[in-house]
Amino acid sequence: MKTIYIGKGNDNDYVANDSTVSRKHASITVTDDGRVVLKDLNSTNGTFVNGKRIQSEVVLQPNDVVLLGRYNLDWKSVASSSNGGHTRRVSAYNPNKKVIGRANTCDVCLPYEDVSSEHAFLEKLSSGEIAITDNRSTNGTYVNGERITYKVLHKGDVVTISKGHVLEWEKLMPAAAAGKKPAGKKNNLAYKIAAIVILLLAIGYGGYLMIFRERPLSPDQAYQRYNSAVCLLYGEYSYRISIDIEDQNLAHGALELIGVSPEASYSFDQDGSLKKGTSGYTGTGFFISEDGKMGTNLHIARPWLYENESQLLSQTIQQLFARYSTAYPILTSMIPHIKVTGHLDYLGVVPNGLPMKPGNLTECSFINASDDTEKDVAIVQTVTHQLPNGVHTYIDINAANTAPEAVAQGKKVYVIGFPLGVTVGKIKSSGDEDVLENQIQTGTITQNRGEIEFGHNAPTFGGASGSPVLDEYGHLVGVHHAGLAKLGAHGFNWAIKVEYLKEIYK
């Protein structure tokens, strides 16, 4: 039986130069019967086996992952070594482990308030498999929507740090290629391949599709995959008043005569009264490409096209001109030339999971929309032409499902958005500030409403306009744009078919 002492101090049998390792951190004892026993020696940052802190001696199993603080210990190498009365020093750097967290010393830095300083560890095991370990984080680490302490990952698993930051683990640490088959197994492999071929021939192509077809996502899987792509849009718009005549000096003088500034912006208060300045509003948008393009509604990007405010304002100005025309008859001839135009003064996006404040807004510009306002979709883009910090994925517009059967009645759909805007979307966080969190709702397609739109019953409310409508496989099938919730008729909602978003994207 031999015992190997491990720690940062030079008097240990195995020296680990890592700031989270104590001077005398742990010991490994190899018993006469071959068992490997790990013991924590009252270390400051703890000893962990498969993500769980040990309180007493633990007998290690072949696939166990051991952490001293955040140092990944190759315990098999330690156990097989002989102390021989001399010290072994090992480097703190481990190419098979990446530290994920908020601290700028992490291998993968996620500078968000809901991420712990050293949140989790991603590591390649000796078998070539990839494992994720949560480092006792405040807001947790999730795999396919389930909170974990330790998990061996498989291709396609969705890993989320906290609840809003998808980790592209397959790019960070690809799994090792499969090794050669042991000698003597070739015939078995040939038999297996032959059996599969015979099975496929027997069950036919339909059976093949049944086995290998795309799997549906649960609501939590869909949310974990795409919540980062769905963001809150904040906009401000106003109206400009002009008189469309050749003599603009005369036009400006006429407007000033009735108390209107030709250069000013005008909007309406909630009580309907006219004011100088802009009107603010919120809606939902979702990223559709890595260059910062977003899908949303045209009535979010150009709200004045769907309001009667410009008509009301035009009528108000006409009435003022008529009133003053008794004293100034020339005003009568100008009334037909009064022009009221809408103007987007500002549009910005706040990523999911961040506080609603100016520092988290990324300005956007209008890119494209249909000339037909019935096709209530638009594309806007960040002025940086990049995904903002806090956005880790996008809903690929090129993978959208435009097949007619995708919006057939009875099909299951998911809608992710911000119903009621910040009223519902703002939640308490572990920090000092409230953060935004979108919601996922489940429903079915209820109605074919013709060429442009379809009906669905996923619960929504004002503020969810511009939300992506996904099929159960996570493909974009539409953009939510209207409903009757304000009238108390819940479950009667409408979405624009995704083909019209693709049409303006091209």
Short mmCIF file of C-alpha atoms in Angstrom, two decimals:
data_model
loop_
_atom_site.label_atom_id
_atom_site.label_comp_id
_atom_site.label_asym_id
_atom_site.label_seq_id
_atom_site.Cartn_x
_atom_site.Cartn_y
_atom_site.Cartn_z
CA MET A 1 0.00 0.00 0.00
CA LYS A 2 1.32 3.46 -0.85
CA THR A 3 0.01 6.97 -0.18
CA ILE A 4 0.79 9.94 -2.44
CA TYR A 5 0.30 13.45 -1.08
CA ILE A 6 -0.86 16.12 -3.51
CA GLY A 7 -0.78 19.88 -3.12
CA LYS A 8 0.88 23.15 -4.01
CA GLY A 9 3.69 22.84 -1.48
CA ASN A 10 7.06 21.51 -2.63
CA ASP A 11 7.05 18.91 0.13
CA ASN A 12 4.27 16.94 -1.59
CA ASP A 13 4.83 13.81 -3.63
CA TYR A 14 2.85 15.39 -6.47
CA VAL A 15 2.95 19.17 -6.84
CA ALA A 16 0.11 20.97 -8.64
CA ASN A 17 0.90 24.63 -9.31
CA ASP A 18 -2.62 26.05 -9.35
CA SER A 19 -4.02 28.97 -7.35
CA THR A 20 -7.05 26.94 -6.26
CA VAL A 21 -4.97 24.06 -4.88
CA SER A 22 -4.09 24.13 -1.18
CA ARG A 23 -0.55 23.60 0.11
CA LYS A 24 -1.48 20.10 1.32
CA HIS A 25 -4.69 19.47 -0.60
CA ALA A 26 -5.43 15.73 -0.89
CA SER A 27 -3.97 12.25 -0.86
CA ILE A 28 -4.33 9.16 -3.04
CA THR A 29 -3.77 5.77 -1.50
CA VAL A 30 -3.33 2.67 -3.64
CA THR A 31 -4.27 -0.34 -1.50
CA ASP A 32 -2.72 -3.76 -1.74
CA ASP A 33 -5.83 -5.06 -3.49
CA GLY A 34 -5.54 -2.35 -6.19
CA ARG A 35 -8.20 0.09 -5.02
CA VAL A 36 -7.47 3.81 -5.41
CA VAL A 37 -8.71 5.84 -2.42
CA LEU A 38 -8.96 9.64 -2.62
CA LYS A 39 -9.06 11.77 0.54
CA ASP A 40 -9.43 15.53 1.00
CA LEU A 41 -7.01 17.01 3.55
CA ASN A 42 -9.20 19.92 4.75
CA SER A 43 -8.45 21.93 1.60
CA THR A 44 -9.79 25.46 1.16
CA ASN A 45 -11.42 24.98 -2.24
CA GLY A 46 -12.43 21.36 -1.90
CA THR A 47 -11.89 18.08 -3.70
CA PHE A 48 -14.55 16.99 -6.20
CA VAL A 49 -15.42 13.70 -7.85
CA ASN A 50 -17.69 14.05 -10.87
CA GLY A 51 -18.68 17.52 -9.70
CA LYS A 52 -19.57 16.54 -6.12
CA ARG A 53 -17.45 17.71 -3.19
CA ILE A 54 -16.24 14.80 -1.11
CA GLN A 55 -16.43 14.89 2.67
CA SER A 56 -14.55 11.67 3.41
CA GLU A 57 -12.56 9.01 1.63
CA VAL A 58 -13.84 7.92 -1.79
CA VAL A 59 -12.86 4.84 -3.78
CA LEU A 60 -12.32 6.02 -7.36
CA GLN A 61 -13.87 4.31 -10.37
CA PRO A 62 -12.19 4.18 -13.82
CA ASN A 63 -14.22 7.01 -15.42
CA ASP A 64 -14.26 9.35 -12.40
CA VAL A 65 -13.20 12.98 -12.92
CA VAL A 66 -11.27 14.52 -10.01
CA LEU A 67 -10.91 18.25 -9.41
CA LEU A 68 -8.73 19.86 -6.76
CA GLY A 69 -10.35 23.27 -6.55
CA ARG A 70 -10.56 23.89 -10.29
CA TYR A 71 -7.46 21.86 -11.13
CA ASN A 72 -8.21 18.74 -13.18
CA LEU A 73 -6.14 15.96 -11.64
CA ASP A 74 -4.95 13.09 -13.83
CA TRP A 75 -5.41 10.74 -10.90
CA LYS A 76 -4.65 7.58 -12.89
CA SER A 77 -1.20 8.94 -13.68
CA VAL A 78 -0.72 9.89 -10.03
CA ALA A 79 -1.84 6.49 -8.79
CA SER A 80 0.48 4.64 -11.18
CA SER A 81 3.49 6.78 -10.26
CA SER A 82 6.01 5.89 -7.58
CA ASN A 83 6.94 8.64 -5.13
CA GLY A 84 10.44 7.24 -4.78
CA GLY A 85 11.32 9.89 -2.20
CA HIS A 86 11.34 12.75 -4.72
CA THR A 87 8.87 15.41 -5.79
CA ARG A 88 7.02 15.52 -9.10
CA ARG A 89 5.99 18.98 -10.30
CA VAL A 90 3.14 19.34 -12.79
CA SER A 91 2.02 22.35 -14.79
CA ALA A 92 -1.17 24.19 -13.93
CA TYR A 93 -2.09 24.31 -17.62
CA ASN A 94 -4.23 21.42 -18.79
CA PRO A 95 -4.98 21.36 -22.56
CA ASN A 96 -7.81 18.92 -21.96
CA LYS A 97 -9.76 21.30 -19.71
CA LYS A 98 -11.36 24.68 -20.31
CA VAL A 99 -12.63 26.90 -17.53
CA ILE A 100 -15.85 28.77 -18.34
CA GLY A 101 -16.94 31.80 -16.35
CA ARG A 102 -17.19 35.54 -15.93
CA ALA A 103 -13.59 36.10 -14.81
CA ASN A 104 -11.27 37.34 -17.55
CA THR A 105 -8.79 34.65 -16.56
CA CYS A 106 -11.17 31.92 -17.79
CA ASP A 107 -10.48 30.05 -21.02
CA VAL A 108 -14.03 30.93 -22.12
CA CYS A 109 -15.05 34.31 -20.72
CA LEU A 110 -18.80 35.08 -20.52
CA PRO A 111 -18.95 38.60 -19.05
CA TYR A 112 -22.54 38.49 -17.80
CA GLU A 113 -23.94 39.09 -14.33
CA ASP A 114 -25.74 35.75 -14.13
CA VAL A 115 -22.52 33.82 -14.81
CA SER A 116 -20.30 32.90 -11.85
CA SER A 117 -16.60 33.84 -11.82
CA GLU A 118 -15.55 30.26 -12.58
CA HIS A 119 -18.88 28.75 -13.52
CA ALA A 120 -18.07 25.37 -15.07
CA PHE A 121 -15.35 23.14 -16.51
CA LEU A 122 -15.35 21.51 -19.94
CA GLU A 123 -12.90 18.64 -20.17
CA LYS A 124 -11.82 15.81 -22.41
CA LEU A 125 -11.68 12.46 -20.62
CA SER A 126 -9.05 9.81 -21.26
CA SER A 127 -11.71 7.92 -23.25
CA GLY A 128 -11.97 10.87 -25.65
CA GLU A 129 -15.44 11.77 -24.37
CA ILE A 130 -16.27 15.35 -23.37
CA ALA A 131 -17.72 16.12 -19.93
CA ILE A 132 -19.12 19.30 -18.37
CA THR A 133 -18.85 19.94 -14.62
CA ASP A 134 -20.70 22.70 -12.79
CA ASN A 135 -18.42 24.51 -10.34
CA ARG A 136 -21.07 25.16 -7.66
CA SER A 137 -22.34 28.09 -9.70
CA THR A 138 -25.18 30.31 -8.49
CA ASN A 139 -27.42 29.98 -11.54
CA GLY A 140 -26.48 26.51 -12.67
CA THR A 141 -25.27 24.66 -15.75
CA TYR A 142 -27.83 22.93 -17.98
CA VAL A 143 -27.71 20.12 -20.52
CA ASN A 144 -30.81 19.83 -22.71
CA GLY A 145 -32.70 21.92 -20.17
CA GLU A 146 -31.79 19.85 -17.10
CA ARG A 147 -29.57 21.30 -14.38
CA ILE A 148 -26.49 19.15 -13.86
CA THR A 149 -23.47 18.85 -11.61
CA TYR A 150 -21.58 16.56 -13.99
CA LYS A 151 -22.51 15.16 -17.38
CA VAL A 152 -20.76 13.29 -20.19
CA LEU A 153 -21.88 15.02 -23.39
CA HIS A 154 -23.11 13.51 -26.63
CA LYS A 155 -23.31 15.02 -30.10
CA GLY A 156 -26.22 17.44 -30.35
CA ASP A 157 -26.52 18.11 -26.60
CA VAL A 158 -27.41 21.73 -25.83
CA VAL A 159 -25.26 23.12 -23.00
CA THR A 160 -26.38 26.34 -21.36
CA ILE A 161 -24.41 28.40 -18.84
CA SER A 162 -26.96 29.92 -16.47
CA LYS A 163 -30.20 30.06 -18.47
CA GLY A 164 -29.34 32.35 -21.32
CA HIS A 165 -25.88 31.52 -22.65
CA VAL A 166 -25.53 28.58 -25.02
CA LEU A 167 -22.05 27.05 -24.96
CA GLU A 168 -20.84 25.79 -28.35
CA TRP A 169 -18.94 22.97 -26.67
CA GLU A 170 -18.49 20.90 -29.84
CA LYS A 171 -16.46 23.73 -31.38
CA LEU A 172 -14.48 24.41 -28.19
CA MET A 173 -13.44 20.80 -27.63
CA PRO A 174 -14.29 18.28 -30.36
CA ALA A 175 -14.56 14.70 -29.20
CA ALA A 176 -11.66 12.42 -30.06
CA ALA A 177 -12.07 10.27 -33.14
CA ALA A 178 -12.99 6.67 -32.49
CA GLY A 179 -9.98 4.41 -32.11
CA LYS A 180 -9.29 1.28 -34.05
CA LYS A 181 -11.44 -1.73 -33.38
CA PRO A 182 -9.74 -4.43 -31.28
CA ALA A 183 -8.29 -7.33 -33.21
CA GLY A 184 -10.72 -10.14 -33.79
CA LYS A 185 -13.74 -7.80 -34.04
CA LYS A 186 -13.76 -7.27 -37.83
CA ASN A 187 -16.03 -10.20 -38.52
CA ASN A 188 -18.47 -9.05 -35.82
CA LEU A 189 -18.55 -5.60 -37.40
CA ALA A 190 -19.20 -7.09 -40.83
CA TYR A 191 -22.07 -9.15 -39.42
CA LYS A 192 -23.55 -6.02 -37.78
CA ILE A 193 -23.35 -4.03 -41.01
CA ALA A 194 -24.93 -6.87 -42.97
CA ALA A 195 -27.71 -7.17 -40.39
CA ILE A 196 -28.46 -3.44 -40.62
CA VAL A 197 -28.60 -3.61 -44.43
CA ILE A 198 -30.98 -6.57 -44.30
CA LEU A 199 -33.11 -4.78 -41.70
CA LEU A 200 -33.35 -1.65 -43.85
CA LEU A 201 -34.29 -3.66 -46.90
CA ALA A 202 -36.94 -5.42 -44.86
CA ILE A 203 -38.54 -2.34 -43.35
CA GLY A 204 -38.15 -0.17 -46.46
CA TYR A 205 -37.47 3.53 -46.81
CA GLY A 206 -40.40 4.51 -44.58
CA GLY A 207 -38.93 2.50 -41.76
CA TYR A 208 -35.56 4.11 -42.35
CA LEU A 209 -37.11 7.55 -41.92
CA MET A 210 -38.85 6.37 -38.76
CA ILE A 211 -35.50 5.41 -37.24
CA PHE A 212 -33.29 8.23 -38.46
CA ARG A 213 -35.64 11.17 -38.86
CA GLU A 214 -35.19 14.42 -36.95
CA ARG A 215 -36.35 14.25 -33.36
CA PRO A 216 -38.88 16.72 -31.91
CA LEU A 217 -37.71 19.16 -29.25
CA SER A 218 -39.32 19.51 -25.86
CA PRO A 219 -40.33 23.08 -24.91
CA ASP A 220 -37.29 23.33 -22.64
CA GLN A 221 -34.94 22.06 -25.35
CA ALA A 222 -36.35 24.58 -27.82
CA TYR A 223 -35.99 27.35 -25.25
CA GLN A 224 -32.43 26.42 -24.33
CA ARG A 225 -31.47 26.29 -27.99
CA TYR A 226 -32.98 29.60 -29.08
CA ASN A 227 -33.80 31.91 -26.15
CA SER A 228 -30.53 33.80 -26.66
CA ALA A 229 -31.54 34.64 -30.24
CA VAL A 230 -34.85 36.26 -29.20
CA CYS A 231 -34.41 39.80 -27.90
CA LEU A 232 -36.37 42.84 -26.81
CA LEU A 233 -36.60 45.69 -29.31
CA TYR A 234 -37.00 49.23 -28.00
CA GLY A 235 -37.99 51.96 -30.43
CA GLU A 236 -38.95 55.62 -30.59
CA TYR A 237 -40.86 57.23 -33.43
CA SER A 238 -42.47 60.57 -34.25
CA TYR A 239 -44.13 62.61 -36.96
CA ARG A 240 -42.78 65.52 -38.99
CA ILE A 241 -45.13 68.16 -40.41
CA SER A 242 -44.45 69.94 -43.69
CA ILE A 243 -46.22 71.74 -46.52
CA ASP A 244 -45.35 70.39 -49.94
CA ILE A 245 -45.06 73.61 -51.93
CA GLU A 246 -42.18 75.14 -53.88
CA ASP A 247 -41.69 78.16 -51.58
CA GLN A 248 -40.46 76.48 -48.40
CA ASN A 249 -39.82 79.79 -46.66
CA LEU A 250 -43.52 80.56 -47.05
CA ALA A 251 -44.38 77.02 -45.87
CA HIS A 252 -42.24 77.34 -42.73
CA GLY A 253 -43.73 80.74 -41.95
CA ALA A 254 -47.27 79.36 -42.27
CA LEU A 255 -46.52 76.50 -39.87
CA GLU A 256 -44.88 78.80 -37.34
CA LEU A 257 -47.94 81.07 -37.56
CA ILE A 258 -50.15 78.27 -36.15
CA GLY A 259 -47.52 77.29 -33.55
CA VAL A 260 -45.91 74.34 -35.35
CA SER A 261 -42.15 74.06 -35.69
CA PRO A 262 -41.18 72.63 -39.13
CA GLU A 263 -38.04 71.00 -37.69
CA ALA A 264 -39.67 69.49 -34.58
CA SER A 265 -40.82 65.94 -33.93
CA TYR A 266 -44.38 65.37 -32.73
CA SER A 267 -46.13 62.40 -31.17
CA PHE A 268 -49.17 61.59 -29.04
CA ASP A 269 -49.43 61.07 -25.30
CA GLN A 270 -51.31 58.07 -23.94
CA ASP A 271 -54.35 60.29 -23.47
CA GLY A 272 -54.22 61.20 -27.18
CA SER A 273 -52.94 64.76 -26.77
CA LEU A 274 -50.30 66.07 -29.16
CA LYS A 275 -46.82 66.70 -27.77
CA LYS A 276 -43.37 67.57 -28.98
CA GLY A 277 -40.96 64.63 -28.90
CA THR A 278 -41.10 60.93 -29.59
CA SER A 279 -43.23 57.95 -28.51
CA GLY A 280 -41.44 54.90 -27.10
CA TYR A 281 -42.50 51.29 -27.57
CA THR A 282 -41.21 47.73 -27.25
CA GLY A 283 -41.58 44.59 -29.31
CA THR A 284 -39.80 41.32 -30.02
CA GLY A 285 -37.17 40.52 -32.64
CA PHE A 286 -35.00 37.48 -33.32
CA PHE A 287 -31.61 37.10 -34.95
CA ILE A 288 -31.65 35.19 -38.23
CA SER A 289 -28.00 35.47 -39.31
CA GLU A 290 -24.60 35.95 -37.73
CA ASP A 291 -24.17 39.41 -39.29
CA GLY A 292 -26.75 40.88 -36.91
CA LYS A 293 -29.88 40.73 -39.09
CA MET A 294 -33.15 40.29 -37.19
CA GLY A 295 -36.66 39.32 -38.18
CA THR A 296 -39.58 41.21 -36.67
CA ASN A 297 -42.88 42.82 -37.70
CA LEU A 298 -43.16 45.76 -40.07
CA HIS A 299 -45.40 47.39 -37.46
CA ILE A 300 -42.40 47.25 -35.07
CA ALA A 301 -39.95 48.69 -37.61
CA ARG A 302 -42.46 51.21 -39.10
CA PRO A 303 -45.24 51.62 -36.49
CA TRP A 304 -46.82 54.69 -38.09
CA LEU A 305 -47.90 52.61 -41.11
CA TYR A 306 -50.40 50.80 -38.87
CA GLU A 307 -51.65 53.75 -36.81
CA ASN A 308 -54.26 56.39 -37.65
CA GLU A 309 -52.17 58.99 -35.83
CA SER A 310 -50.84 60.61 -39.00
CA GLN A 311 -54.38 61.04 -40.27
CA LEU A 312 -55.49 62.55 -36.95
CA LEU A 313 -52.49 64.89 -36.91
CA SER A 314 -53.13 65.93 -40.50
CA GLN A 315 -56.77 66.72 -39.66
CA THR A 316 -55.65 68.76 -36.62
CA ILE A 317 -53.28 70.86 -38.74
CA GLN A 318 -55.92 71.33 -41.42
CA GLN A 319 -58.39 72.62 -38.80
CA LEU A 320 -55.79 75.09 -37.49
CA PHE A 321 -55.10 76.35 -41.01
CA ALA A 322 -58.85 76.76 -41.62
CA ARG A 323 -59.21 78.71 -38.37
CA TYR A 324 -56.34 81.09 -39.19
CA SER A 325 -57.35 81.46 -42.85
CA THR A 326 -59.94 84.12 -41.95
CA ALA A 327 -57.09 86.47 -41.08
CA TYR A 328 -54.61 84.94 -43.56
CA PRO A 329 -56.49 83.74 -46.68
CA ILE A 330 -53.32 82.32 -48.26
CA LEU A 331 -53.46 79.45 -45.76
CA THR A 332 -56.55 78.04 -47.49
CA SER A 333 -54.55 77.20 -50.60
CA MET A 334 -51.97 75.32 -48.51
CA ILE A 335 -54.41 72.93 -46.80
CA PRO A 336 -54.30 70.28 -49.62
CA HIS A 337 -50.49 70.28 -49.43
CA ILE A 338 -50.17 69.55 -45.71
CA LYS A 339 -47.98 66.46 -45.29
CA VAL A 340 -47.43 64.36 -42.16
CA THR A 341 -44.69 61.71 -42.31
CA GLY A 342 -43.64 59.09 -39.78
CA HIS A 343 -40.02 58.85 -38.72
CA LEU A 344 -38.09 56.17 -36.81
CA ASP A 345 -35.97 58.15 -34.37
CA TYR A 346 -34.32 55.17 -32.68
CA LEU A 347 -34.41 51.38 -32.68
CA GLY A 348 -32.25 49.25 -30.40
CA VAL A 349 -32.03 45.67 -29.16
CA VAL A 350 -31.42 44.36 -25.63
CA PRO A 351 -30.27 40.72 -25.40
CA ASN A 352 -32.17 38.26 -23.27
CA GLY A 353 -30.76 37.91 -19.75
CA LEU A 354 -29.42 41.47 -19.44
CA PRO A 355 -30.84 44.48 -17.57
CA MET A 356 -32.94 46.94 -19.55
CA LYS A 357 -30.63 49.96 -19.56
CA PRO A 358 -28.98 52.19 -22.20
CA GLY A 359 -25.59 50.49 -21.90
CA ASN A 360 -27.10 47.18 -23.03
CA LEU A 361 -28.86 48.61 -26.10
CA THR A 362 -27.31 47.99 -29.52
CA GLU A 363 -28.63 50.37 -32.15
CA CYS A 364 -30.32 48.88 -35.21
CA SER A 365 -31.19 50.18 -38.65
CA PHE A 366 -34.06 49.32 -40.96
CA ILE A 367 -33.03 47.01 -43.83
CA ASN A 368 -36.04 45.81 -45.78
CA ALA A 369 -39.79 45.11 -45.81
CA SER A 370 -42.53 44.38 -48.28
CA ASP A 371 -44.45 47.22 -49.92
CA ASP A 372 -47.60 45.35 -48.91
CA THR A 373 -48.45 46.13 -45.26
CA GLU A 374 -50.51 42.92 -45.13
CA LYS A 375 -47.15 41.13 -45.16
CA ASP A 376 -46.31 42.36 -41.67
CA VAL A 377 -42.64 41.36 -41.54
CA ALA A 378 -39.41 43.36 -41.68
CA ILE A 379 -35.68 42.92 -41.35
CA VAL A 380 -33.54 45.20 -39.19
CA GLN A 381 -29.82 44.91 -38.49
CA THR A 382 -27.42 45.97 -35.75
CA VAL A 383 -25.29 48.90 -36.85
CA THR A 384 -22.21 46.84 -35.92
CA HIS A 385 -23.31 44.05 -38.33
CA GLN A 386 -22.56 41.60 -35.50
CA LEU A 387 -24.45 39.68 -32.85
CA PRO A 388 -24.42 41.77 -29.64
CA ASN A 389 -22.65 40.57 -26.50
CA GLY A 390 -25.02 38.18 -24.77
CA VAL A 391 -26.38 36.67 -28.00
CA HIS A 392 -24.81 33.27 -28.69
CA THR A 393 -26.94 31.86 -31.47
CA TYR A 394 -29.46 32.75 -34.16
CA ILE A 395 -32.47 31.11 -35.79
CA ASP A 396 -31.11 30.29 -39.21
CA ILE A 397 -33.42 31.81 -41.84
CA ASN A 398 -31.94 29.43 -44.43
CA ALA A 399 -33.18 26.45 -42.42
CA ALA A 400 -36.75 27.79 -42.19
CA ASN A 401 -39.56 25.39 -43.06
CA THR A 402 -41.63 26.88 -45.90
CA ALA A 403 -43.44 23.66 -46.84
CA PRO A 404 -47.26 24.08 -46.89
CA GLU A 405 -47.68 21.18 -44.46
CA ALA A 406 -45.48 23.00 -41.92
CA VAL A 407 -48.43 25.28 -41.11
CA ALA A 408 -51.18 22.69 -41.38
CA GLN A 409 -53.88 22.77 -38.72
CA GLY A 410 -53.00 20.77 -35.63
CA LYS A 411 -49.22 21.15 -36.00
CA LYS A 412 -47.41 21.86 -32.73
CA VAL A 413 -45.61 25.22 -32.48
CA TYR A 414 -43.44 27.16 -30.02
CA VAL A 415 -43.48 30.95 -29.67
CA ILE A 416 -40.62 32.73 -27.84
CA GLY A 417 -41.03 36.41 -27.05
CA PHE A 418 -41.72 39.23 -24.61
CA PRO A 419 -45.51 39.41 -24.03
CA LEU A 420 -46.32 42.68 -22.23
CA GLY A 421 -42.72 43.80 -22.82
CA VAL A 422 -40.75 44.72 -19.71
CA THR A 423 -43.85 44.45 -17.49
CA VAL A 424 -43.60 40.66 -17.54
CA GLY A 425 -40.15 40.27 -19.07
CA LYS A 426 -38.25 41.96 -16.23
CA ILE A 427 -37.35 39.54 -13.43
CA LYS A 428 -35.22 39.57 -10.30
CA SER A 429 -31.68 38.28 -10.68
CA SER A 430 -28.96 37.29 -8.25
CA GLY A 431 -27.37 40.73 -8.78
CA ASP A 432 -28.58 44.21 -7.94
CA GLU A 433 -30.49 44.80 -11.18
CA ASP A 434 -33.56 43.21 -12.75
CA VAL A 435 -32.86 41.40 -16.00
CA LEU A 436 -34.99 40.65 -19.05
CA GLU A 437 -36.16 37.10 -19.61
CA ASN A 438 -38.29 36.03 -22.55
CA GLN A 439 -40.89 33.28 -22.41
CA ILE A 440 -41.71 30.22 -24.46
CA GLN A 441 -45.32 29.27 -25.06
CA THR A 442 -46.63 26.09 -26.66
CA GLY A 443 -49.61 25.83 -28.95
CA THR A 444 -50.93 24.44 -32.19
CA ILE A 445 -51.78 25.86 -35.58
CA THR A 446 -55.53 26.47 -35.55
CA GLN A 447 -56.42 28.09 -38.85
CA ASN A 448 -55.33 28.54 -42.43
CA ARG A 449 -55.95 32.24 -43.01
CA GLY A 450 -55.09 32.33 -46.67
CA GLU A 451 -51.93 33.01 -48.59
CA ILE A 452 -50.13 35.24 -46.07
CA GLU A 453 -50.94 34.21 -42.51
CA PHE A 454 -52.03 31.36 -40.27
CA GLY A 455 -53.73 31.17 -36.89
CA HIS A 456 -52.26 29.66 -33.70
CA ASN A 457 -53.27 29.42 -30.06
CA ALA A 458 -49.95 29.79 -28.22
CA PRO A 459 -50.64 32.36 -25.44
CA THR A 460 -49.40 35.85 -26.36
CA PHE A 461 -50.07 39.50 -25.58
CA GLY A 462 -48.90 42.92 -26.74
CA GLY A 463 -45.11 43.04 -26.76
CA ALA A 464 -44.84 39.58 -28.30
CA SER A 465 -45.27 41.02 -31.79
CA GLY A 466 -42.29 39.95 -33.85
CA SER A 467 -41.80 36.67 -31.98
CA PRO A 468 -40.55 33.64 -33.94
CA VAL A 469 -43.00 30.78 -34.40
CA LEU A 470 -41.10 27.48 -34.48
CA ASP A 471 -42.23 24.01 -35.38
CA GLU A 472 -41.60 21.17 -32.95
CA TYR A 473 -38.20 20.52 -34.55
CA GLY A 474 -37.04 24.09 -33.96
CA HIS A 475 -37.44 25.32 -37.56
CA LEU A 476 -38.85 28.78 -38.17
CA VAL A 477 -42.33 28.64 -39.74
CA GLY A 478 -43.70 32.11 -39.08
CA VAL A 479 -43.58 35.48 -37.30
CA HIS A 480 -46.28 36.26 -34.75
CA HIS A 481 -47.94 39.60 -35.47
CA ALA A 482 -51.45 39.96 -34.03
CA GLY A 483 -54.17 38.55 -31.81
CA LEU A 484 -57.33 39.27 -29.89
CA ALA A 485 -55.92 39.04 -26.35
CA LYS A 486 -56.63 42.72 -25.64
CA LEU A 487 -60.30 42.00 -26.27
CA GLY A 488 -60.19 39.11 -23.80
CA ALA A 489 -60.29 36.49 -26.55
CA HIS A 490 -57.20 34.43 -25.77
CA GLY A 491 -55.93 31.76 -28.13
CA PHE A 492 -56.89 33.66 -31.29
CA ASN A 493 -53.52 34.71 -32.67
CA TRP A 494 -52.09 35.22 -36.15
CA ALA A 495 -48.66 34.82 -37.68
CA ILE A 496 -47.13 35.69 -41.04
CA LYS A 497 -45.77 32.71 -42.97
CA VAL A 498 -41.98 32.55 -42.95
CA GLU A 499 -41.74 32.54 -46.75
CA TYR A 500 -42.47 36.29 -46.71
CA LEU A 501 -39.58 36.92 -44.32
CA LYS A 502 -37.30 34.89 -46.59
CA GLU A 503 -38.57 36.87 -49.53
CA ILE A 504 -37.30 40.19 -48.13
CA TYR A 505 -34.14 38.57 -46.73
CA LYS A 506 -33.02 37.65 -50.25
#
